[in-house]
PDB file of C-alpha atoms in Angstrom:
ATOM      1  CA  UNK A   1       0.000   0.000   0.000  1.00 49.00           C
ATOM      2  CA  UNK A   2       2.734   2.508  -0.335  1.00 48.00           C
ATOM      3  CA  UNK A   3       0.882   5.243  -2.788  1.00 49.00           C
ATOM      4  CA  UNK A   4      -2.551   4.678  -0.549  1.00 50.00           C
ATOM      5  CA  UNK A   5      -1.772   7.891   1.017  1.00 52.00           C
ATOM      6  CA  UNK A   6      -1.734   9.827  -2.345  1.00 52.00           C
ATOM      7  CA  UNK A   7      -4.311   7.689  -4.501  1.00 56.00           C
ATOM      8  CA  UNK A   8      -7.793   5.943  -3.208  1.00 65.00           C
ATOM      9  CA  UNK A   9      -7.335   1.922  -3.062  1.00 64.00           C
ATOM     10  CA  UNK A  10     -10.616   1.950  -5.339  1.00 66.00           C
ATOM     11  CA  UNK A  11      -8.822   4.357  -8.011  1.00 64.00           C
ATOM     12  CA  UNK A  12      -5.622   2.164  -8.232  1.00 63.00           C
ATOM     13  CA  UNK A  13      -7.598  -0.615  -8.380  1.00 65.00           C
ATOM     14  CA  UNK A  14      -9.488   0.742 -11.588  1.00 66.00           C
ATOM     15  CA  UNK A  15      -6.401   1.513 -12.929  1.00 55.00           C
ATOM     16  CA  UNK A  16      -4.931  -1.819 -12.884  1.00 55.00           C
ATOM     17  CA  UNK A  17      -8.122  -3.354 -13.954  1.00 60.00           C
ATOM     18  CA  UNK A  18      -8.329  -5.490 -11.074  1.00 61.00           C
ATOM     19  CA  UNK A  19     -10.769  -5.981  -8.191  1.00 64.00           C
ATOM     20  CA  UNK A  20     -10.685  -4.645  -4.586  1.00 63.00           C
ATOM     21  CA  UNK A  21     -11.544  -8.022  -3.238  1.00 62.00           C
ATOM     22  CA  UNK A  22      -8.550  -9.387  -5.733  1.00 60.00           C
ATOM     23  CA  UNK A  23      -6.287  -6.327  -4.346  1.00 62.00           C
ATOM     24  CA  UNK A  24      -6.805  -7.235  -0.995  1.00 61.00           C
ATOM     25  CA  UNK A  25      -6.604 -11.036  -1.082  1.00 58.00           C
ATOM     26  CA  UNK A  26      -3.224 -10.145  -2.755  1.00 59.00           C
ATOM     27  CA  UNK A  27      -2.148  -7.975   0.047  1.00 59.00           C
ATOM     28  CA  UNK A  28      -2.998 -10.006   3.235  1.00 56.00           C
ATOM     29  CA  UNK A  29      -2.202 -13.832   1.546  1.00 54.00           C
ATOM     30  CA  UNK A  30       0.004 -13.451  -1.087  1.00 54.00           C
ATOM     31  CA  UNK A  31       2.365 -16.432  -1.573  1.00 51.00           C
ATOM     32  CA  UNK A  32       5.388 -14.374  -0.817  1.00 50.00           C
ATOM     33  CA  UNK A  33       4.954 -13.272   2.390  1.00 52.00           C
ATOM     34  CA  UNK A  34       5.845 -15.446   5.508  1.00 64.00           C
ATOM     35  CA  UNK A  35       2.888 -16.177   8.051  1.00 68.00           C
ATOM     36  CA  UNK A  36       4.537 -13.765  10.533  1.00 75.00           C
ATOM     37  CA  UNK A  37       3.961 -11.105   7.869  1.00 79.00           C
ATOM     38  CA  UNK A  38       0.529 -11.816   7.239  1.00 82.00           C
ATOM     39  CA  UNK A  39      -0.780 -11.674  10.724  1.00 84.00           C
ATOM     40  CA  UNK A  40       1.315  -8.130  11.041  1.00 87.00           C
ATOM     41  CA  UNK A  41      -0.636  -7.176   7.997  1.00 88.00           C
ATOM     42  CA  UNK A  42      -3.665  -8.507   9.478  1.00 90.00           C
ATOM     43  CA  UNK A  43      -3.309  -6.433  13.120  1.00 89.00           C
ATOM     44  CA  UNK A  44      -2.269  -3.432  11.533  1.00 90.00           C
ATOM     45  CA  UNK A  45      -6.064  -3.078   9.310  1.00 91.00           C
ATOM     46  CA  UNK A  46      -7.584  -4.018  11.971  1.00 92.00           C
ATOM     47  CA  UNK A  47      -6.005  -1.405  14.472  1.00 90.00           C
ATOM     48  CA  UNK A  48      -6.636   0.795  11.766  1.00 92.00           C
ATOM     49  CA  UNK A  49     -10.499  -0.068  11.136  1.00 91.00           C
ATOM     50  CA  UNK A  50     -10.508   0.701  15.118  1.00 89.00           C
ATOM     51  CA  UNK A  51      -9.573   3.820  15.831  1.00 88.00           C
ATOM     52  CA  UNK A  52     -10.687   5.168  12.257  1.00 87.00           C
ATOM     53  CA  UNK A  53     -14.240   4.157  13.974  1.00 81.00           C
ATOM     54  CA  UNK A  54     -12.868   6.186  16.914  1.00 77.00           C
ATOM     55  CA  UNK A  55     -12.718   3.219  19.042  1.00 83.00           C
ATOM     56  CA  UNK A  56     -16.201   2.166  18.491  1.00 78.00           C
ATOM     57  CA  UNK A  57     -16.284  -1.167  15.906  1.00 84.00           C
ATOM     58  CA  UNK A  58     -16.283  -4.305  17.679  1.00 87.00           C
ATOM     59  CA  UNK A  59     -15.269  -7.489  16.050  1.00 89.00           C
ATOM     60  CA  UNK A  60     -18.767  -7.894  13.893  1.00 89.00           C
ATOM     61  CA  UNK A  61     -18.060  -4.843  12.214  1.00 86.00           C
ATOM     62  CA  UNK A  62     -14.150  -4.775  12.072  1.00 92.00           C
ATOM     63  CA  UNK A  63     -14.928  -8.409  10.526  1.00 90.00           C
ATOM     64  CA  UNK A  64     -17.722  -6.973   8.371  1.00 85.00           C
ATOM     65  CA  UNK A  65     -15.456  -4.551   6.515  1.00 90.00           C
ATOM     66  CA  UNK A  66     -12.678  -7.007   6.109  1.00 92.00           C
ATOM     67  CA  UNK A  67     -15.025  -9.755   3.579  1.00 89.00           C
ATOM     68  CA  UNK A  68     -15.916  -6.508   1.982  1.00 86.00           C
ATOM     69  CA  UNK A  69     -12.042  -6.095   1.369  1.00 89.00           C
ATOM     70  CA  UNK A  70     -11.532  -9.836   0.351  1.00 87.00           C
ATOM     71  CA  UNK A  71     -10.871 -11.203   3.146  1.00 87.00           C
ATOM     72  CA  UNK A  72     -12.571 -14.638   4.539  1.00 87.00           C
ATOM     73  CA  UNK A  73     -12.060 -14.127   8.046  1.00 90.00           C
ATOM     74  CA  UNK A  74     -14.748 -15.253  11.105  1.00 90.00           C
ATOM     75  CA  UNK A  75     -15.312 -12.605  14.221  1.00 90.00           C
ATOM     76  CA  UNK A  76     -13.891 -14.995  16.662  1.00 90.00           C
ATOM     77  CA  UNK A  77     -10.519 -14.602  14.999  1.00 91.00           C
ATOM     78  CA  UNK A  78     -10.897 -10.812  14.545  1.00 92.00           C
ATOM     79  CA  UNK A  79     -11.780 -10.756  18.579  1.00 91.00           C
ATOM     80  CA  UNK A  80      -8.553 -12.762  18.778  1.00 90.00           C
ATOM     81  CA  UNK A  81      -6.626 -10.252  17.050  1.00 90.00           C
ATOM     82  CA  UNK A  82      -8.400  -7.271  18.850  1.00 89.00           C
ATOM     83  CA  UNK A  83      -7.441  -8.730  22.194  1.00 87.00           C
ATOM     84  CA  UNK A  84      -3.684  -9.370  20.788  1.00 86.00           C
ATOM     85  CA  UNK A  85      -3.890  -5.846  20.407  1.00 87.00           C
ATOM     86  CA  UNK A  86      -5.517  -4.794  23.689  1.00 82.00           C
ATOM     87  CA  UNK A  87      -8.571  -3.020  22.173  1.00 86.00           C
ATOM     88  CA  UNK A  88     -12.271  -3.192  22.748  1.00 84.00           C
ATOM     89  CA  UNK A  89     -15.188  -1.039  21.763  1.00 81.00           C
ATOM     90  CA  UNK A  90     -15.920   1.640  24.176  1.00 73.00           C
ATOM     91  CA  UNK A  91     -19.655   0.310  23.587  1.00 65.00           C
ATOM     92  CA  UNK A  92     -18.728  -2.649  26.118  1.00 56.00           C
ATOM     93  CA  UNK A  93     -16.375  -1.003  28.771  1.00 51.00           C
ATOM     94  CA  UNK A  94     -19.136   1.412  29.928  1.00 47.00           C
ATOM     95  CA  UNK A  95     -17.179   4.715  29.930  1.00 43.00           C
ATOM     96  CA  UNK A  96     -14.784   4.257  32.534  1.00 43.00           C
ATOM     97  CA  UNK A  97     -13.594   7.037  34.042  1.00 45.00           C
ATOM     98  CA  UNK A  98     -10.339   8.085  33.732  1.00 45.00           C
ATOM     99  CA  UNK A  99      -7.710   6.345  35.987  1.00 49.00           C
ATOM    100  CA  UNK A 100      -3.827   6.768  35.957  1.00 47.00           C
ATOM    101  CA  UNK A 101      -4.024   2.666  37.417  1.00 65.00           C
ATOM    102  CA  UNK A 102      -4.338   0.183  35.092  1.00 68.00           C
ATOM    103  CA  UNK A 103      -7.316  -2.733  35.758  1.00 68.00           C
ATOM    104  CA  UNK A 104      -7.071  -6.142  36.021  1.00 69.00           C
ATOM    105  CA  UNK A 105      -8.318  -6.112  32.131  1.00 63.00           C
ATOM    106  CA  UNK A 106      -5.855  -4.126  31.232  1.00 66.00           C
ATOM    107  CA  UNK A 107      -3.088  -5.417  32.800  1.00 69.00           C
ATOM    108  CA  UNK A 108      -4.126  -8.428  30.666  1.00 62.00           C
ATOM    109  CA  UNK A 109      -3.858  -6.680  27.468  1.00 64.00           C
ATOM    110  CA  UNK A 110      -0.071  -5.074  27.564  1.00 81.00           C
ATOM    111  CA  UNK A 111       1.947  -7.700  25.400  1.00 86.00           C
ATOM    112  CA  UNK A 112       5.782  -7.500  24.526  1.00 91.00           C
ATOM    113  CA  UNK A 113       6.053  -8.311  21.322  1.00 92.00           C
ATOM    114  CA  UNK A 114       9.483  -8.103  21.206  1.00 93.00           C
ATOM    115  CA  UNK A 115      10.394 -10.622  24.327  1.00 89.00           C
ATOM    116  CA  UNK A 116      12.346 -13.401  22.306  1.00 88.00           C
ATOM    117  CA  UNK A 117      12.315 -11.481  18.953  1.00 93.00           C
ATOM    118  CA  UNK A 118      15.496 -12.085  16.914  1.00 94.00           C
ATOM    119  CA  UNK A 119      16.660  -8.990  15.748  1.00 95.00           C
ATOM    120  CA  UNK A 120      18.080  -9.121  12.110  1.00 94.00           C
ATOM    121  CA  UNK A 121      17.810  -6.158  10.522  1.00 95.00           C
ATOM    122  CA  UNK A 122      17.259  -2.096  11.065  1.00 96.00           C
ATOM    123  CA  UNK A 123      13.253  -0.717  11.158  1.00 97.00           C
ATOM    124  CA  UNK A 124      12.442  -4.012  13.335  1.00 97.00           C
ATOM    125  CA  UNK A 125      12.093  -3.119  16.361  1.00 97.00           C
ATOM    126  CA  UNK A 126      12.338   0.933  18.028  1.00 98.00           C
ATOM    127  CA  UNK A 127      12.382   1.054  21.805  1.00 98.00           C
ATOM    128  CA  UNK A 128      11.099   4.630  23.286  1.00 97.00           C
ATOM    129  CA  UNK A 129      11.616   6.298  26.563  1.00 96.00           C
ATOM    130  CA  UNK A 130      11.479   9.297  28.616  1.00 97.00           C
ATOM    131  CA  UNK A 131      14.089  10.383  31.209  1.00 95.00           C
ATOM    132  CA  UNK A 132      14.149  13.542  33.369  1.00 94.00           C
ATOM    133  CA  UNK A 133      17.018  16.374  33.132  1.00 95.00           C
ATOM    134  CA  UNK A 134      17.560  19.319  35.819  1.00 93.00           C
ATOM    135  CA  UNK A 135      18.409  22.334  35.045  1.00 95.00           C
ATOM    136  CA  UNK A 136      19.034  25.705  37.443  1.00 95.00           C
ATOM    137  CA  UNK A 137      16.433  28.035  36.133  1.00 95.00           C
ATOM    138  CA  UNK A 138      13.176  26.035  34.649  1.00 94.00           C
ATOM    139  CA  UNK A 139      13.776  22.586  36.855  1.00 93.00           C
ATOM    140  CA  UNK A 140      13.172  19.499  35.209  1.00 94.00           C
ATOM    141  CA  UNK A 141      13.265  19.361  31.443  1.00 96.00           C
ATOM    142  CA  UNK A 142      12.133  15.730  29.623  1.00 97.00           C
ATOM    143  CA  UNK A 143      14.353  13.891  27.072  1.00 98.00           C
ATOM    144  CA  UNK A 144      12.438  11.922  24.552  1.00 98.00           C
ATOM    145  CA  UNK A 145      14.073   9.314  22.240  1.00 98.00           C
ATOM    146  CA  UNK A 146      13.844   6.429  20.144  1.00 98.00           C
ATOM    147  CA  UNK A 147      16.421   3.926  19.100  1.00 98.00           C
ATOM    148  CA  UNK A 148      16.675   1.349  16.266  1.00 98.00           C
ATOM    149  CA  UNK A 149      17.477  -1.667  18.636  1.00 97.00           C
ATOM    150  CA  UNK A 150      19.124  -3.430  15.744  1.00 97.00           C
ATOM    151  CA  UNK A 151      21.868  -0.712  15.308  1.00 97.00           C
ATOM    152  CA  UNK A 152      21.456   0.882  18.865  1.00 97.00           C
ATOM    153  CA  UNK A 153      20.869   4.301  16.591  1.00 98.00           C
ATOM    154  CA  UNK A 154      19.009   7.271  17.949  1.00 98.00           C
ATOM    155  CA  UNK A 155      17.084   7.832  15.708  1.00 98.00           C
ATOM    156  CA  UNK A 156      15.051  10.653  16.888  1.00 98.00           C
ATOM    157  CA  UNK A 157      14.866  12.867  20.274  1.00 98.00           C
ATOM    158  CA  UNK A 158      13.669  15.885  21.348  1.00 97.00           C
ATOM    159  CA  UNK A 159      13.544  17.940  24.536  1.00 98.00           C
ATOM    160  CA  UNK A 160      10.450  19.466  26.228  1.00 97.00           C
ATOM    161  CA  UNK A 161       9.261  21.130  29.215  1.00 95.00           C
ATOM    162  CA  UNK A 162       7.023  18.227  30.540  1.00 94.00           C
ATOM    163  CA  UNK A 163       6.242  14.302  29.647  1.00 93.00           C
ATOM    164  CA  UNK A 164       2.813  14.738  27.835  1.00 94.00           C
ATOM    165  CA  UNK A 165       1.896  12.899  25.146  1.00 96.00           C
ATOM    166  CA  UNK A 166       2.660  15.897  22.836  1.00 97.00           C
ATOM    167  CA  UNK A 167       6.296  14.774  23.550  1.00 97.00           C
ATOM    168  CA  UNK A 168       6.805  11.599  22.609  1.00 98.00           C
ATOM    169  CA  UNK A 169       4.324  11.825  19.236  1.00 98.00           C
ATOM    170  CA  UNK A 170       6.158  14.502  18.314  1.00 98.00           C
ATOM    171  CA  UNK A 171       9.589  12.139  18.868  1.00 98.00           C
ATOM    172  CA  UNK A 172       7.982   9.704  17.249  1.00 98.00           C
ATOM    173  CA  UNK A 173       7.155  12.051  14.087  1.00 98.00           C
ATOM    174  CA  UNK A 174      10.484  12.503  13.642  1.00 98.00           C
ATOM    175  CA  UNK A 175      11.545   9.122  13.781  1.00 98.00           C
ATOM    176  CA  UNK A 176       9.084   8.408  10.671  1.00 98.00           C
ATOM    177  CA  UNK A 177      10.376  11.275   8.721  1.00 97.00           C
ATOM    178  CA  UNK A 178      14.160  10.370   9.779  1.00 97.00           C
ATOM    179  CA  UNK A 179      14.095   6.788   8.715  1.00 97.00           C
ATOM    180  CA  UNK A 180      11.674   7.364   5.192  1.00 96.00           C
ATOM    181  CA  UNK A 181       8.373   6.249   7.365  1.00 97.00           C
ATOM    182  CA  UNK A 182       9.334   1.890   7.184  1.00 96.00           C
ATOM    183  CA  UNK A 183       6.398  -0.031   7.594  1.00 94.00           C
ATOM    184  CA  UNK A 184       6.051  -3.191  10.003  1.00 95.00           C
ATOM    185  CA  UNK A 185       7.889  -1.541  12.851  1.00 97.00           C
ATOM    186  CA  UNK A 186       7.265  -2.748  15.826  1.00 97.00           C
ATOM    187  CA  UNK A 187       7.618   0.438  18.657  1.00 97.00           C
ATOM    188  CA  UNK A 188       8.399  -0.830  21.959  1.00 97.00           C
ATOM    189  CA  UNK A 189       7.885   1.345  25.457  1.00 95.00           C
ATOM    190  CA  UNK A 190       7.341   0.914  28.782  1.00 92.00           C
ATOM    191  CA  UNK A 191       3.459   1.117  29.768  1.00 90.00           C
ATOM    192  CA  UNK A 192       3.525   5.284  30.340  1.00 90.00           C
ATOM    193  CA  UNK A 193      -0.022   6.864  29.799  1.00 89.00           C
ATOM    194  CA  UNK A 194       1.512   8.784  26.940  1.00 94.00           C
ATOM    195  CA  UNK A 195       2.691   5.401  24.959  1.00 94.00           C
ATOM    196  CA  UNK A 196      -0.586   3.932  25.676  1.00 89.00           C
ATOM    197  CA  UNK A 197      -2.780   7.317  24.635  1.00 90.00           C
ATOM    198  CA  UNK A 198      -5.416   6.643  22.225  1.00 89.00           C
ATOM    199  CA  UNK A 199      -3.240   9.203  19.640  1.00 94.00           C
ATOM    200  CA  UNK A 200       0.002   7.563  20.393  1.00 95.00           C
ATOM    201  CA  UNK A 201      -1.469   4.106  19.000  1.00 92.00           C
ATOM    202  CA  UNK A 202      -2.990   5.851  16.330  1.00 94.00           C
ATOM    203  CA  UNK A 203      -0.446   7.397  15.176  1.00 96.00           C
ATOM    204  CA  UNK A 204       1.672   3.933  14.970  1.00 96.00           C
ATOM    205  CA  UNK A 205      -1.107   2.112  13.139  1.00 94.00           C
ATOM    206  CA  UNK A 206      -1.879   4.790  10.628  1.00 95.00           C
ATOM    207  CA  UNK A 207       1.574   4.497   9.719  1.00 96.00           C
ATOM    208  CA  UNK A 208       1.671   0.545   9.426  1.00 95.00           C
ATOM    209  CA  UNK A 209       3.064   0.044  12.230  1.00 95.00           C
ATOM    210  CA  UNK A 210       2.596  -2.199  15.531  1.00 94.00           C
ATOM    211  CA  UNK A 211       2.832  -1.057  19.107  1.00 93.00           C
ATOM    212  CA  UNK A 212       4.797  -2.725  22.013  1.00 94.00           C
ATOM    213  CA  UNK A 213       4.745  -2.452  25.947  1.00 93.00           C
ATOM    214  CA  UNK A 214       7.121  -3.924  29.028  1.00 92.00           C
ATOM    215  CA  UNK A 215       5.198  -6.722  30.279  1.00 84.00           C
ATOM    216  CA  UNK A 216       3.079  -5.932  33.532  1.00 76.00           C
ATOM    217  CA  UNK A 217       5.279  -7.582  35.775  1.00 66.00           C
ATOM    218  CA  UNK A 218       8.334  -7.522  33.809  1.00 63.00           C
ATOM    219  CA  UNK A 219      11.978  -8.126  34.643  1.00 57.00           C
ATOM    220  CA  UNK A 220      14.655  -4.930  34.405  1.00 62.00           C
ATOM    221  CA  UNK A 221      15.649  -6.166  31.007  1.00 78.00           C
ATOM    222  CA  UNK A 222      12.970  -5.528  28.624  1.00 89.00           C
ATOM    223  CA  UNK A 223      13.372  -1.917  27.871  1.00 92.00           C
ATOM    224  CA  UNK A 224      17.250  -2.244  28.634  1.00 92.00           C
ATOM    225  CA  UNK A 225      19.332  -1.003  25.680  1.00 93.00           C
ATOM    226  CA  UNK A 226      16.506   2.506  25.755  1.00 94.00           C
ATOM    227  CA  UNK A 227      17.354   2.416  29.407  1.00 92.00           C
ATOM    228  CA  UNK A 228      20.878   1.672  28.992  1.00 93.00           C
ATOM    229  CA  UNK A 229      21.213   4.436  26.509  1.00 95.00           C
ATOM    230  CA  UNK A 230      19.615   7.414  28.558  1.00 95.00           C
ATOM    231  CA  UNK A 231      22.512   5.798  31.242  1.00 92.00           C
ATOM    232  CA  UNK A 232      25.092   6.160  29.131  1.00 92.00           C
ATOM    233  CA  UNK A 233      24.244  10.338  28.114  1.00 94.00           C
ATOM    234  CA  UNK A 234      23.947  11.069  31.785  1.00 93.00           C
ATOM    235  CA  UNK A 235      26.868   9.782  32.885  1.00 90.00           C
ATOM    236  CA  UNK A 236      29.514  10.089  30.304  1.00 91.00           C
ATOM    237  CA  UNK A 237      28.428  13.753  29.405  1.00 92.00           C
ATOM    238  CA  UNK A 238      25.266  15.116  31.368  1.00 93.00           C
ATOM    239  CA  UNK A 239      26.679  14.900  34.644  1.00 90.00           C
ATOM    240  CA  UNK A 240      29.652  16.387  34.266  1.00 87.00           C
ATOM    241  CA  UNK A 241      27.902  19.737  32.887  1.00 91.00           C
ATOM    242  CA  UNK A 242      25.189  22.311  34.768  1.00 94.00           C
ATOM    243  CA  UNK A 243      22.014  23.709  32.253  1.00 96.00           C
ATOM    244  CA  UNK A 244      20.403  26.782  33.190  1.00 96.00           C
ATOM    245  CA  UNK A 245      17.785  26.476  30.635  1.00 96.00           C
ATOM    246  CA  UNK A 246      16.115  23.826  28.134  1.00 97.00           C
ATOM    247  CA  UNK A 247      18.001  24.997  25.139  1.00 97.00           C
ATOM    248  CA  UNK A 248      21.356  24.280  27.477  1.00 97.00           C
ATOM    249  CA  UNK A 249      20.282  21.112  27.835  1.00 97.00           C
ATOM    250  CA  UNK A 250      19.074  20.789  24.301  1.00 97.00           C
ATOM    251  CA  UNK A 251      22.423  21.938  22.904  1.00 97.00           C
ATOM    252  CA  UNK A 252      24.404  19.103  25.488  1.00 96.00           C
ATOM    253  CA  UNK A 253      22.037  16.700  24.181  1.00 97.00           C
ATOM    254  CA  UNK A 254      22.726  17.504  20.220  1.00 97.00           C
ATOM    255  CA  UNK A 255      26.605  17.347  20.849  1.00 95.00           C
ATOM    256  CA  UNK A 256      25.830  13.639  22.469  1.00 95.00           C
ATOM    257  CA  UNK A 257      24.017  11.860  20.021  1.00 96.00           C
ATOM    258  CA  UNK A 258      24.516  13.560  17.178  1.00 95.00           C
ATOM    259  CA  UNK A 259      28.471  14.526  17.362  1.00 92.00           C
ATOM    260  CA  UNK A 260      29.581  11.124  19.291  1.00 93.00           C
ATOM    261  CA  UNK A 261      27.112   8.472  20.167  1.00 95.00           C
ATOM    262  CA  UNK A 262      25.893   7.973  16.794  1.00 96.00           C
ATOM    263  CA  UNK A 263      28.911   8.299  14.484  1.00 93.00           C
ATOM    264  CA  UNK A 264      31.805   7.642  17.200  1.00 91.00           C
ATOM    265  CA  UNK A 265      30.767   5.554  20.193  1.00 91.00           C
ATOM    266  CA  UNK A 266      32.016   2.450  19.834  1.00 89.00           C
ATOM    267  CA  UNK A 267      29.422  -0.866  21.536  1.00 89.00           C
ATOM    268  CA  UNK A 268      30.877  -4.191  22.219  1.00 86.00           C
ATOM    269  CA  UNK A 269      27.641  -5.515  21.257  1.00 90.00           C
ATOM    270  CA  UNK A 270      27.869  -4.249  17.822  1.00 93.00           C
ATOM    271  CA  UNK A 271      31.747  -5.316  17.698  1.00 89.00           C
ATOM    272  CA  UNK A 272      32.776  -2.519  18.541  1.00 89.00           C
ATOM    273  CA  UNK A 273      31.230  -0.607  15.563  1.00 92.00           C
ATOM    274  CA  UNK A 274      29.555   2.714  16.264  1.00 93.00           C
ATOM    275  CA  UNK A 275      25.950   2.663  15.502  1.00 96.00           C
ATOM    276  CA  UNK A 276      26.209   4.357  11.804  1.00 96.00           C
ATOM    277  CA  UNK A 277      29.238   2.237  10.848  1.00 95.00           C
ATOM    278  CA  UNK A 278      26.826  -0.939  11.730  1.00 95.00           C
ATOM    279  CA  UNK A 279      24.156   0.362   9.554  1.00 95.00           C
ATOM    280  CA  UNK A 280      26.197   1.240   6.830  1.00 94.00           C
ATOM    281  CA  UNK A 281      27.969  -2.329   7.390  1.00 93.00           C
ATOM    282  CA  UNK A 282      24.685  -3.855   7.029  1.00 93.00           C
ATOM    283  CA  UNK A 283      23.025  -2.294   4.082  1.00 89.00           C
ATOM    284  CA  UNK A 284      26.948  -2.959   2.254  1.00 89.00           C
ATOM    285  CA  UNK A 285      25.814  -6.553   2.814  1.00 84.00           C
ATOM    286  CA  UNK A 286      22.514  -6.880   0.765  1.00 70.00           C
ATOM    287  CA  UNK A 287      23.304  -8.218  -2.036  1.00 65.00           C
ATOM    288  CA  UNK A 288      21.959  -6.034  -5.477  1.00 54.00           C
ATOM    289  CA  UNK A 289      18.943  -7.664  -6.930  1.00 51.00           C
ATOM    290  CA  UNK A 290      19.614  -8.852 -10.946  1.00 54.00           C
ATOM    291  CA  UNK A 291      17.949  -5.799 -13.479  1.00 45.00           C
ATOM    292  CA  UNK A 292      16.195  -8.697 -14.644  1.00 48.00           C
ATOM    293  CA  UNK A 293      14.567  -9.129 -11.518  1.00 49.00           C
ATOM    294  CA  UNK A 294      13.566  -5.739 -10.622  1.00 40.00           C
ATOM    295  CA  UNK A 295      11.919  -4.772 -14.045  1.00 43.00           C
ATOM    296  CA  UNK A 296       9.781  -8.293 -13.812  1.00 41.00           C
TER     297      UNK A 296
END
């Protein structure tokens, strides 16, 4: 679907000459495409469906507009997929009032979908988190950033004067723009009320993406390299400086990531590559496709 945002799925279709049903049977089951890929596919329309419905469709109708797209699929797996995702209509949870504590339901529904995940390639997997900065004149300023956990690139940050959600969709933003808006990445966070906002998730689906939380009772380790990273900045260059002001801190924060960590600071993980030499390592590795191959 990569011109959908510029051109109607009916108008391409009419185009081609070719049905929506055949379009979308294509899309979701097409020989190609491992069965990891399809369910992806599958979560992110129906995420989509969702909150274009503004949280309303339940699986009858999510499942009703999916036949009309092609797709032979029954409500019960639909519901299945729905609670993968940890949504519901609003029609069936009785307006509950707002509550910084998560229920028992809830608690159910956070999933890491990156716990045992091998990591092979950049745009898998970006892990997210906010950390806290003092400064002299304005107190406590909020770093926001996002890493490629493949490469252990930043890949986007940004530095504001409190942890709404305005913060980290506004990281996030960038992160899209930076990396030429991928699709099928999953974002990982811890379970933050801004990461689990109603326009934080819509935002990821609407861009083809998936969305990713710390288990409820999860061990120190699965948000560590995020963690580990915000470590790293405060000790090896943070602390050793004073801010008076956000755009101090925002200036310390530019010279960290983007004139060391990212170009110069070497991981043992990576083999003791810097982040953008194991990128550039990696894409030197795909092998070129035959012209034959790309013109069929």
């Amino acid at each position: 679907m990569m011109y959908s945002d510029k051109y109607s799925i009916s108008l391409m279709c009419n185009v081609l000459n070719i049905s929506r049903a055949s379009f979308y049977h294509h899309f979701y089951y097409s020989d190609n495409e491992t069965k990891n890929k399809k369910k992806a596919k599958l979560l992110i329309r129906i995420a989509q469906i969702y909150y274009k419905s503004k949280m309303i469709y339940g699986a009858p109708r999510i499942k009703s507009i999916l036949c009309k797209e092609g797709l032979n699929i029954s409500v019960k797996t639909v519901n299945k997929y729905m609670n993968l995702l940890g949504i519901k209509s609003i029609v069936y949870l009785n307006y509950p009032k707002s509550n910084n504590k998560l229920s028992d339901e809830e608690k159910s529904l956070i999933l890491n979908r990156i716990k045992d995940l091998n990591i092979i390639r950049p745009n898998q997997v970006w892990t997210t988190d906010i950390t806290y900065i003092k400064t002299k004149n304005e107190g406590f300023v909020y770093l926001s950033s996002i890493i490629d956990l493949y490469s252990r690139k930043v890949i986007a940050w940004n530095v504001g004067r409190n942890m709404k959600k305005e913060l980290v969709i506004k990281t996030l933003l960038m992160a899209f723009k930076n990396r030429n808006f991928p699709i099928g990445v999953i974002i990982h966070s811890d379970k933050g009320s801004q990461y689990r906002s109603h326009a934080f998730r819509e935002l990821v689906v609407q861009h083809n993406c998936l969305y990713s939380y710390t288990s409820f009772y999860h061990s120190c380790d699965e948000n560590a390299n995020q963690e580990s990273f915000h470590a790293s900045l405060k000790k090896e260059w943070l602390y050793r400086k004073s801010f008076n002001t956000l755009n101090d801190v925002k200036r310390a924060v530019f010279e960290y990531i983007e004139g060391f960590y990212n170009n110069n600071r070497i991981h043992s993980s990576l083999g003791y590559l810097s982040p953008i030499q194991f990128e550039f390592q990696y894409f030197n590795n795909i092998p070129l496709l035959p012209l034959s191959n790309i013109l069929t």
